[in-house]
Coordinates of C-alpha atoms in Angstrom, one line a residue:
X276 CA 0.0 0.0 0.0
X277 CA 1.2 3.3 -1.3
X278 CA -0.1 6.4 1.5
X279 CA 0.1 9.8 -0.6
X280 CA -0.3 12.7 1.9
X281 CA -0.7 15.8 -1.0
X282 CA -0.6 18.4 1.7
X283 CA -3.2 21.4 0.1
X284 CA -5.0 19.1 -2.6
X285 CA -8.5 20.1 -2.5
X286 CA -11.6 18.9 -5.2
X287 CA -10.7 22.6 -7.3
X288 CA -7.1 21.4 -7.4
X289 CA -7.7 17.9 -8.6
X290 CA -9.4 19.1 -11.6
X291 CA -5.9 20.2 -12.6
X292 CA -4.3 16.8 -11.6
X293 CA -5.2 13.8 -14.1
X294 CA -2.5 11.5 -13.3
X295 CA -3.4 11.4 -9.4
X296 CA -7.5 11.8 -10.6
X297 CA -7.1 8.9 -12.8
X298 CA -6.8 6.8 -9.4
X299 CA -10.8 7.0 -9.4
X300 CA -11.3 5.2 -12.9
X301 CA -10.9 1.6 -10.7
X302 CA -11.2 3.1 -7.5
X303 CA -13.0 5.4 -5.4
X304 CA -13.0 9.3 -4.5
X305 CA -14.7 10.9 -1.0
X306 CA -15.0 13.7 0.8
X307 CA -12.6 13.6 3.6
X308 CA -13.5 15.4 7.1
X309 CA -11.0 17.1 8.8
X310 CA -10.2 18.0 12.7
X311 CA -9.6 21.5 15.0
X312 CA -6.8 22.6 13.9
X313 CA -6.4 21.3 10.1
X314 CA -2.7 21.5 10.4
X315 CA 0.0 19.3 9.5
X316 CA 0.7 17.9 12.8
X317 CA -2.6 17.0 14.6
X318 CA -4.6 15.4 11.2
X319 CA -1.8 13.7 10.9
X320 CA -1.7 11.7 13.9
X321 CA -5.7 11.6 13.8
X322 CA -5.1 9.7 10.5
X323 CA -2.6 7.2 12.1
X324 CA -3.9 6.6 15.2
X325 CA -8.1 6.9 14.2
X326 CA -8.0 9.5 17.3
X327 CA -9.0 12.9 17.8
X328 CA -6.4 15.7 19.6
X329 CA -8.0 15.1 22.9
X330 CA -6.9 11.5 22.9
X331 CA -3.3 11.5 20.5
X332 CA -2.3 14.8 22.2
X333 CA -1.5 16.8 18.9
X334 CA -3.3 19.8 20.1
X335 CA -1.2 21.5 16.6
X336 CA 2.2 21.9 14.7
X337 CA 4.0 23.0 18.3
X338 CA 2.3 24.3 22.0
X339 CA 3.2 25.3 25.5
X340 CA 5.4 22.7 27.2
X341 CA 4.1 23.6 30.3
X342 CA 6.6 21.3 32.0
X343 CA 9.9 22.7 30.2
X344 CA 8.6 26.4 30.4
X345 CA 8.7 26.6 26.5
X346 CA 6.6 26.9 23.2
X347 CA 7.9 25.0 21.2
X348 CA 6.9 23.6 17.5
X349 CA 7.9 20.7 15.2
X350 CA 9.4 18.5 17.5
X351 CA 10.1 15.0 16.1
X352 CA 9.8 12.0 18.3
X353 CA 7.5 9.9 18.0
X354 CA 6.3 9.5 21.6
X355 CA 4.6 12.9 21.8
X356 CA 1.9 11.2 19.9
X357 CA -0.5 9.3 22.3
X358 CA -2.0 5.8 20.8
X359 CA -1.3 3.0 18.5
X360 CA 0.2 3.9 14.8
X361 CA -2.1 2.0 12.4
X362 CA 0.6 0.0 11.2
X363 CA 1.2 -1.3 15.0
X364 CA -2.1 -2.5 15.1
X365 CA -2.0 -4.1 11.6
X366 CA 1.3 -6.1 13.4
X367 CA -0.9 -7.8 15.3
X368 CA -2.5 -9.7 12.8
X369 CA 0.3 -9.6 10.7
X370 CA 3.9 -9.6 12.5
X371 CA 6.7 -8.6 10.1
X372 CA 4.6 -6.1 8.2
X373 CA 7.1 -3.5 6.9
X374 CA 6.5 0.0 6.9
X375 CA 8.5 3.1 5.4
X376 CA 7.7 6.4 6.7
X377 CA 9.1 8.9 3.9
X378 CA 8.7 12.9 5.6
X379 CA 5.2 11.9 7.6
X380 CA 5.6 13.8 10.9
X381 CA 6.8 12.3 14.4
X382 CA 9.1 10.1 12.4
X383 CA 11.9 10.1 14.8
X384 CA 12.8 6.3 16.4
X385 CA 9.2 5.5 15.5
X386 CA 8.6 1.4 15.2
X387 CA 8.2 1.7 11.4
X388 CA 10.9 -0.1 9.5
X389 CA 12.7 2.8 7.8
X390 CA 12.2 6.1 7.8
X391 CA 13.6 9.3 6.5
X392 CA 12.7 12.8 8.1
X393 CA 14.7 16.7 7.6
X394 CA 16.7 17.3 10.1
X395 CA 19.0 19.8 9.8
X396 CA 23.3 20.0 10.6
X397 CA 23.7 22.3 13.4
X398 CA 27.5 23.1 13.6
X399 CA 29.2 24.6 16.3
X400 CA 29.8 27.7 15.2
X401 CA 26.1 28.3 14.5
X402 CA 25.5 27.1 11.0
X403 CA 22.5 25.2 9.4
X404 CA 23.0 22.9 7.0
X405 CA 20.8 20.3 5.1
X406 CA 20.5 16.9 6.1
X407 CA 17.6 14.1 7.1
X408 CA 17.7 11.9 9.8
X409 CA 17.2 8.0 8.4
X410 CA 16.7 4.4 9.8
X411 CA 18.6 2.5 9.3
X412 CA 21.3 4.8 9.1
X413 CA 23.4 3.5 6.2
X414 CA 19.8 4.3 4.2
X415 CA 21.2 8.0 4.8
X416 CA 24.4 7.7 2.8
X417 CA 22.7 5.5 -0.2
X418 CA 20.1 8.3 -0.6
X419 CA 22.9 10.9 -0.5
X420 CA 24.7 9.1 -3.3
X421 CA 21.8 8.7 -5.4
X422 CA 20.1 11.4 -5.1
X423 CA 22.6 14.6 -3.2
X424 CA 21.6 15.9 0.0
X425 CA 17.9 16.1 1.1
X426 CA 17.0 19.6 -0.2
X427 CA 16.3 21.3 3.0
X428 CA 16.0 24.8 1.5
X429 CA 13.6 23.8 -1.1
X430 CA 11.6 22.3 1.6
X431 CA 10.6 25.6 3.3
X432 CA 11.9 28.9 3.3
X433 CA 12.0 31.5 0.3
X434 CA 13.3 29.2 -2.1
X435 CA 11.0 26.3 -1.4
X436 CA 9.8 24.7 -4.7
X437 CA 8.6 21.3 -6.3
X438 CA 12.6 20.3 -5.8
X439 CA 12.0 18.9 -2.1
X440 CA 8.8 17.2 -3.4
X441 CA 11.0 15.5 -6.7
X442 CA 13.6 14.6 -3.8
X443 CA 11.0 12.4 -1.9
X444 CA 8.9 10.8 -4.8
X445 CA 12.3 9.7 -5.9
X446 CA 12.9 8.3 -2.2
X447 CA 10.2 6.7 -2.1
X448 CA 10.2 4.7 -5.3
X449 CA 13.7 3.3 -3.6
X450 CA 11.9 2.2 -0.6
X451 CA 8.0 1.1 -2.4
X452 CA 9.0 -2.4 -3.4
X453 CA 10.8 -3.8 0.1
X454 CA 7.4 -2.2 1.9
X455 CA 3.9 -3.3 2.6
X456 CA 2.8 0.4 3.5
X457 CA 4.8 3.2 2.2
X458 CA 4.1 6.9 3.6
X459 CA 4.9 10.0 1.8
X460 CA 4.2 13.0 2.3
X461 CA 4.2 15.6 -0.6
X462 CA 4.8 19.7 0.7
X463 CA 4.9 21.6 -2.6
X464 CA 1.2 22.3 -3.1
X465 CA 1.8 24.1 0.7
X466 CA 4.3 26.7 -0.6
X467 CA 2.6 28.5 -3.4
X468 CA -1.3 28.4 -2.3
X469 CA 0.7 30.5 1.1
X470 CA 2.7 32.6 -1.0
X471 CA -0.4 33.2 -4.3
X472 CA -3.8 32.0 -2.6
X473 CA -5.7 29.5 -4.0
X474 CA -7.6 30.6 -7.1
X475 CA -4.8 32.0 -9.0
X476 CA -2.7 30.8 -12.2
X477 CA 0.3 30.1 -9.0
X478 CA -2.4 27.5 -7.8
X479 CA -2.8 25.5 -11.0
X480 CA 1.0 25.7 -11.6
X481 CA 1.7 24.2 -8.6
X482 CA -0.7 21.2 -8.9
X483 CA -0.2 20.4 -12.0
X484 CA 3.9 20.2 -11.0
X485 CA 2.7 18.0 -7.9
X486 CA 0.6 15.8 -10.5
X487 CA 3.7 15.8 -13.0
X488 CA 6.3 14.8 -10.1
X489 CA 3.6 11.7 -8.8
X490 CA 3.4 10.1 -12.1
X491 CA 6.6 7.9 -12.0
X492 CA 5.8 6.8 -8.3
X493 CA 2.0 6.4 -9.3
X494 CA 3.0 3.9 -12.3
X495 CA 5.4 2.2 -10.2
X496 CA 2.5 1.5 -8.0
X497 CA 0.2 0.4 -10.5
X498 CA 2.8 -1.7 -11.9
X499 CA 3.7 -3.7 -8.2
X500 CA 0.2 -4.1 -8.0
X501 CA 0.0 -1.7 -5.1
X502 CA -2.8 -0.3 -3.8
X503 CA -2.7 3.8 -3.5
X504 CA -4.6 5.7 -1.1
X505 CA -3.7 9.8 -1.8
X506 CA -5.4 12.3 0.8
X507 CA -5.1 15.1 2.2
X508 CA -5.0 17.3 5.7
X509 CA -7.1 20.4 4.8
X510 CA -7.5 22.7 2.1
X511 CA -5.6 26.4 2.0
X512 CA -8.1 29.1 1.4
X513 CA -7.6 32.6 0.9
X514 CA -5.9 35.1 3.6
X515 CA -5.9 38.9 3.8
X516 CA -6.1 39.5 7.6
X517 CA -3.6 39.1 10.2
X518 CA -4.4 39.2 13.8
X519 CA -1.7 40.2 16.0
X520 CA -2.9 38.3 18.9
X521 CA 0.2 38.7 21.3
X522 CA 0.3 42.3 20.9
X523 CA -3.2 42.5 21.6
X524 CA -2.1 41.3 24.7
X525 CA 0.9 42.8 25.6
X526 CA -0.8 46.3 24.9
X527 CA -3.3 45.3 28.0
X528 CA 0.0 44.4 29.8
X529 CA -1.0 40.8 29.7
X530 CA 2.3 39.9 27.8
X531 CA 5.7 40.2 29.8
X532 CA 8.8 40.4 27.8
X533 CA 12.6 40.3 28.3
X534 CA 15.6 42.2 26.3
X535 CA 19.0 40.9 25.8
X536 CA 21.8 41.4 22.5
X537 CA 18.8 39.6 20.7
X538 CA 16.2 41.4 20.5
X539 CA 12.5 41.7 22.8
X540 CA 11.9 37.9 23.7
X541 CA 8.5 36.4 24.9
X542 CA 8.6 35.9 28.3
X543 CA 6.5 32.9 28.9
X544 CA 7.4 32.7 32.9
X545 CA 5.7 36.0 34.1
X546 CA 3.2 36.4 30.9
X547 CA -0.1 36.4 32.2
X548 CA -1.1 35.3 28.9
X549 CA 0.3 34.7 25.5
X550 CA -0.8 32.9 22.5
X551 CA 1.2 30.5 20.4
X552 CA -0.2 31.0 17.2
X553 CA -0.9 28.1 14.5
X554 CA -2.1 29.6 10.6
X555 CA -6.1 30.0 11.8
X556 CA -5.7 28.5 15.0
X557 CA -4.2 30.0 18.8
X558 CA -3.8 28.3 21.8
X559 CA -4.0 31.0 24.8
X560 CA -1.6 30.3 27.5
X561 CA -3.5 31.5 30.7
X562 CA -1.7 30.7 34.0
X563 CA -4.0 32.4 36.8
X564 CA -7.8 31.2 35.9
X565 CA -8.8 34.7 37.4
X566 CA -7.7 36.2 34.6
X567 CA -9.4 33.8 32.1
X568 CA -12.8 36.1 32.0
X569 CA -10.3 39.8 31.4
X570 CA -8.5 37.4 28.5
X571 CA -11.2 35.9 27.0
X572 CA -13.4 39.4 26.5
X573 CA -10.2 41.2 25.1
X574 CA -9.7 38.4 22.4
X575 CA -13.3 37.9 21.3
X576 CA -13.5 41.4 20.6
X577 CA -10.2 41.9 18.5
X578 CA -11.0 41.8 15.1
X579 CA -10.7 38.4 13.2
X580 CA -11.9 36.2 15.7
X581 CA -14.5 34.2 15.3
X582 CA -14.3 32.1 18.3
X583 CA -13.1 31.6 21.8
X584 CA -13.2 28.5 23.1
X585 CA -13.2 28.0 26.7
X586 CA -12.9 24.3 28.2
X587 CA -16.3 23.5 26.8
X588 CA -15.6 25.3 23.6
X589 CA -12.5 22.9 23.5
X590 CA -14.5 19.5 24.5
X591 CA -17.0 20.4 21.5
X592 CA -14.3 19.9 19.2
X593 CA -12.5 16.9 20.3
X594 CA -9.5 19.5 21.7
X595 CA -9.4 19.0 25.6
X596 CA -5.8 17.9 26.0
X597 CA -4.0 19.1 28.7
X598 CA -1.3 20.4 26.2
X599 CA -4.1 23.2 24.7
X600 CA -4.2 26.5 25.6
X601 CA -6.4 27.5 28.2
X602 CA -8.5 29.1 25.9
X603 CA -8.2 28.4 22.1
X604 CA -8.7 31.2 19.8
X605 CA -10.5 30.4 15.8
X606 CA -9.8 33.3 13.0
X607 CA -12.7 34.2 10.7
X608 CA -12.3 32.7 7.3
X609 CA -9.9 35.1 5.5
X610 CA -8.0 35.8 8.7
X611 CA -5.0 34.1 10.5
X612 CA -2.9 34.5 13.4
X613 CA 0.5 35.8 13.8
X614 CA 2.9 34.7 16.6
X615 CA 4.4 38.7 16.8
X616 CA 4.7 40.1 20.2
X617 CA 7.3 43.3 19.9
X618 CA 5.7 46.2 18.9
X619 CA 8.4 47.9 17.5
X620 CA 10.1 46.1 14.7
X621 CA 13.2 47.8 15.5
X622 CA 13.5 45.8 18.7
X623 CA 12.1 42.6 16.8
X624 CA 14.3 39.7 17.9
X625 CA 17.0 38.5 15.3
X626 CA 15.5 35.6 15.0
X627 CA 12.2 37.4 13.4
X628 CA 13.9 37.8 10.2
X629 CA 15.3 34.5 9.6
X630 CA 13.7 31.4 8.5
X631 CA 13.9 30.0 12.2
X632 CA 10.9 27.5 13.0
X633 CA 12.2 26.3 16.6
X634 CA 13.0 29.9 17.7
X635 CA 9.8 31.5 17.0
X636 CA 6.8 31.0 20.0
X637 CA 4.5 30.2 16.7
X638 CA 4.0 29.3 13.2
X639 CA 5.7 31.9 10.7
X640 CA 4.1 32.0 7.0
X641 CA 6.5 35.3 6.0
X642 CA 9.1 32.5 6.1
X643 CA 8.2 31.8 2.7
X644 CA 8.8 35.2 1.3
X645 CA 11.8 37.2 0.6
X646 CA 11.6 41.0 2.1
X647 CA 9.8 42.7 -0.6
X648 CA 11.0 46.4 1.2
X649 CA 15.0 45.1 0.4
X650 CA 16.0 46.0 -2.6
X651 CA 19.2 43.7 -2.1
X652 CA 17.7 40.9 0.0
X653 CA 18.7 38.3 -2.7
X654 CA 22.2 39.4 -2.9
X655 CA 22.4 39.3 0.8
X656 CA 21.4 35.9 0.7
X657 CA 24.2 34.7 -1.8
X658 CA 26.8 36.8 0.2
X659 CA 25.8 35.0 3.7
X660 CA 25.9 31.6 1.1
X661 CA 29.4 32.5 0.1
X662 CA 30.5 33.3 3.8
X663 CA 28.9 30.0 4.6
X664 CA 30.9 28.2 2.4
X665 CA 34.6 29.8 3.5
X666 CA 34.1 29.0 6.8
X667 CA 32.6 32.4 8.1
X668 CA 29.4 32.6 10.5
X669 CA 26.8 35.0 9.2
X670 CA 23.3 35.5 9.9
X671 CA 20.6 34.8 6.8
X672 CA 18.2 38.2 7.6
X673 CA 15.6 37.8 4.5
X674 CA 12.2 37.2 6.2
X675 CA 9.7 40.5 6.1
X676 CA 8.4 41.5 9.6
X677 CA 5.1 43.0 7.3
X678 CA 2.9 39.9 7.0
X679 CA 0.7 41.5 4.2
X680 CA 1.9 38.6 1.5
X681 CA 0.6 36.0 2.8
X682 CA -2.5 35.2 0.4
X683 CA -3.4 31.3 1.9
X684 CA -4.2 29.7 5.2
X685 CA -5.6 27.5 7.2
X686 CA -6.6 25.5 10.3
X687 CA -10.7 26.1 10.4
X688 CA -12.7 23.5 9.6
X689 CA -13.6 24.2 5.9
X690 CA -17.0 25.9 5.1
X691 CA -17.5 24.4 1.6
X692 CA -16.2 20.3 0.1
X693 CA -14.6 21.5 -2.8
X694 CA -12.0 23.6 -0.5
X695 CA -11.7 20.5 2.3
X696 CA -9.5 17.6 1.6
X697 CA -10.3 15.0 -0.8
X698 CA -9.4 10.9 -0.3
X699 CA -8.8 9.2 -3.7
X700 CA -8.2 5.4 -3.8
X701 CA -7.2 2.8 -6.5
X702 CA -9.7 0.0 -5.1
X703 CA -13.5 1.4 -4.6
X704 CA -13.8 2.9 -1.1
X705 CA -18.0 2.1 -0.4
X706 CA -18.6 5.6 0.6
X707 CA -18.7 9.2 -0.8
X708 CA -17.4 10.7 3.0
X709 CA -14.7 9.6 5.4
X710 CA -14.1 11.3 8.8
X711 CA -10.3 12.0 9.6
X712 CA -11.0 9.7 12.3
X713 CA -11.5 6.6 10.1
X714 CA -9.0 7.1 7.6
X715 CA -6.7 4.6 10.4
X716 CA -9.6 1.8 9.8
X717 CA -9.9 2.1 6.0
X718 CA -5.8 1.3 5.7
X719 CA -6.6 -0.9 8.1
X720 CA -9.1 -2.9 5.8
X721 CA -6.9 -2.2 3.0
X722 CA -3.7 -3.7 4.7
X723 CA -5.8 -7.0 4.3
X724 CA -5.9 -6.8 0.6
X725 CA -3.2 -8.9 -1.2
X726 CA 0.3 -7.6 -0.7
X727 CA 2.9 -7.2 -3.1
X728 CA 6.1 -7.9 -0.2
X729 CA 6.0 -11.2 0.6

């Protein structure tokens, strides 16, 4: 079984996809329900595990550790999720079912047979570097031989592009034949609906790219005899508001922060409340319940927010985890959150204008975007590439601190099908709707199907 997560493919975007739409000729196509948030991290582990955030504990991409004192986002072990992987439960019945995990999330000394995840060399004296994390670990060296180094700065970042996505298709057709269930997960569609929105030309580019890349994998699959399952976590709709929700906050001297050579830094320890912001979603750190009523009232009257969701709010939506905030904030439908807390950009930490995703207390869409207001920003990036490569440290300062580019988001629940995710199947499915929830008991019934691996 081939597991195709197209992160961003919606019903619009498939009409521009006939490779990956030709699945339905023998097979099946449904509407695919989705979970609060609809981000990368938490419908993931709903599909895996058949659970909902309350139970897994994937509240979003990164929360409060409450216990270390820290937000933090994309971590990478596998034990922060809470349950059973589908593929452990398929063990049962069948012991010595193999399993390659190829850039699903939480890969990191998971129980799946081989798996390859980004993770990034940090050297000593500060620099980043691209790399990915594998098991077994002489898997890492093969793949670098074959195919160079996993494209880290084409997986995120200004110069993300269908290259990281080519990079693991052509992974995974190494790995497909020696695998019963093969996960992949495919970003590219992610990059441009952020950077364009989702109803322009940039849109239709991308998916047909996407559609263009999966084609060699796709007839590998068909060839093997392989059944292929391709879904989706949400659909990216159209942005043109963001909420500054920790400034908000800090301006009713809610926020605490601390300065040192850095910058301003969130101070999490003496905040009375903060927010760690998530695309359309924001989980609301409040430490002293007497001050839930004063937080709540600022937020739901900010513009942008549609709800606030207090511990019944939470329950509702199958987020009562001890890892969400104590209140959860939900954007209107063209708005999203932004994790900003300075309210000067001149004492913005330095961290703000780099493409930094365990430094900043939230999720940071401007990543994807060189700084339209320098004129040189491009040429500063090649220079700090150049330094890079003689030795010298030098900080990459590209990102905008103006969020106004971003066009696409997400993390609602989607108002209309057509801009939800989509499941597609080579073998008929027997329904026209899945829940998130059940997408762990459909690869379940599919695991049962004759397998190519003997």
């Amino acid at each position: 079984m081939l597991v195709l997560d197209v992160v961003g493919l919606t019903p619009r975007l498939l009409e521009h996809m006939p490779r990956l739409r030709a699945l339905t000729e023998g097979g099946g196509r449904a509407e695919l329900g989705t979970v609060l948030p609809a981000v990368t991290c938490s419908v993931q582990s709903t599909f895996l595990t058949g659970r909902m955030p309350r139970d897994h504990g994937i509240v979003g991409n990164g929360w409060y550790f409450r216990d270390l004192g820290e937000p933090l986002l994309w971590r990478q072990h596998h034990r922060l999720v809470q349950g059973e992987k589908v593929w452990e439960t398929i063990r049962h019945e069948q012991p010595g079912y193999r399993v390659a995990n190829v850039c699903w999330w939480y890969a990191m000394g998971s129980t799946a047979d081989t798996t390859i995840t980004p993770r990034p060399v940090y050297r000593a004296d500060g620099r980043k570097e691209p790399d990915c994390w594998t098991w077994p670990p002489e898997l890492h060296d093969e793949l670098e031989s074959e195919l160079g180094p996993f494209p880290l700065f084409t997986y995120w970042g200004p110069t993300a592009s269908i290259a990281s996505s080519r990079w693991i298709v052509a992974a995974a057709r190494r790995l497909l034949p020696d695998h019963d269930m093969t996960l992949v997960y495919v970003p590219h569609l992610d990059y441009d609906l952020q950077r364009f929105g989702p109803d322009g030309p940039e849109a239709v580019a991308a998916a047909q790219a996407v559609d263009e890349v999966l084609a060699p994998l796709l007839d590998d699959a068909e060839r093997t005899g392989t059944t292929v399952v391709a879904l989706s976590e949400y659909g990216i709709t159209a942005a043109r508001r963001p909420v500054d929700v920790n400034r908000a906050l800090r301006r009713a001297g809610l926020l605490h922060v601390h300065t040192n050579a850095t910058g301003e830094l969130l101070d999490p320890w003496t905040s009375r409340a903060f927010a760690v912001a998530d695309h359309q979603v924001a989980h609301v750190y409040v430490p002293d319940e007497a001050d839930l009523a004063e937080v709540s009232e600022l937020l739901a009257a900010l513009p942008g927010v549609a709800e606030v969701l207090d511990a019944e709010g939470r329950a509702a939506y199958g987020l009562d985890h001890e890892r969400a905030g104590d209140l959860v904030l939900v954007a209107e439908p063209d708005a999203w959150f932004t994790y900003y807390y300075w309210l000067d950009d001149a004492k913005a930490p330095d961290f703000a204008r780099s493409v930094e995703i365990h430094k900043k207390p939230g999720f940071d869409p401007a990543e994807l975007f060189w700084d339209p207001a320098d004129r040189w920003v491009k040429a500063r990036a090649l220079l700090h590439v150049l330094r890079k490569k003689t030795g010298l440290r030098s900080a990459l300062r590209v990102v905008p601190l103006d969020p106004s580019p971003v066009r696409g988001t997400h993390g609602r629940l989607p108002a209309d099908p057509a801009d939800g995710p989509v499941l597609l199947s080579s073998v008929p499915l027997g329904t026209e709707r899945l829940e998130a929830t059940e997408v762990r008991d459909l690869l379940l019934r599919l695991s049962r199907l004759p397998s190519p691996v003997g």
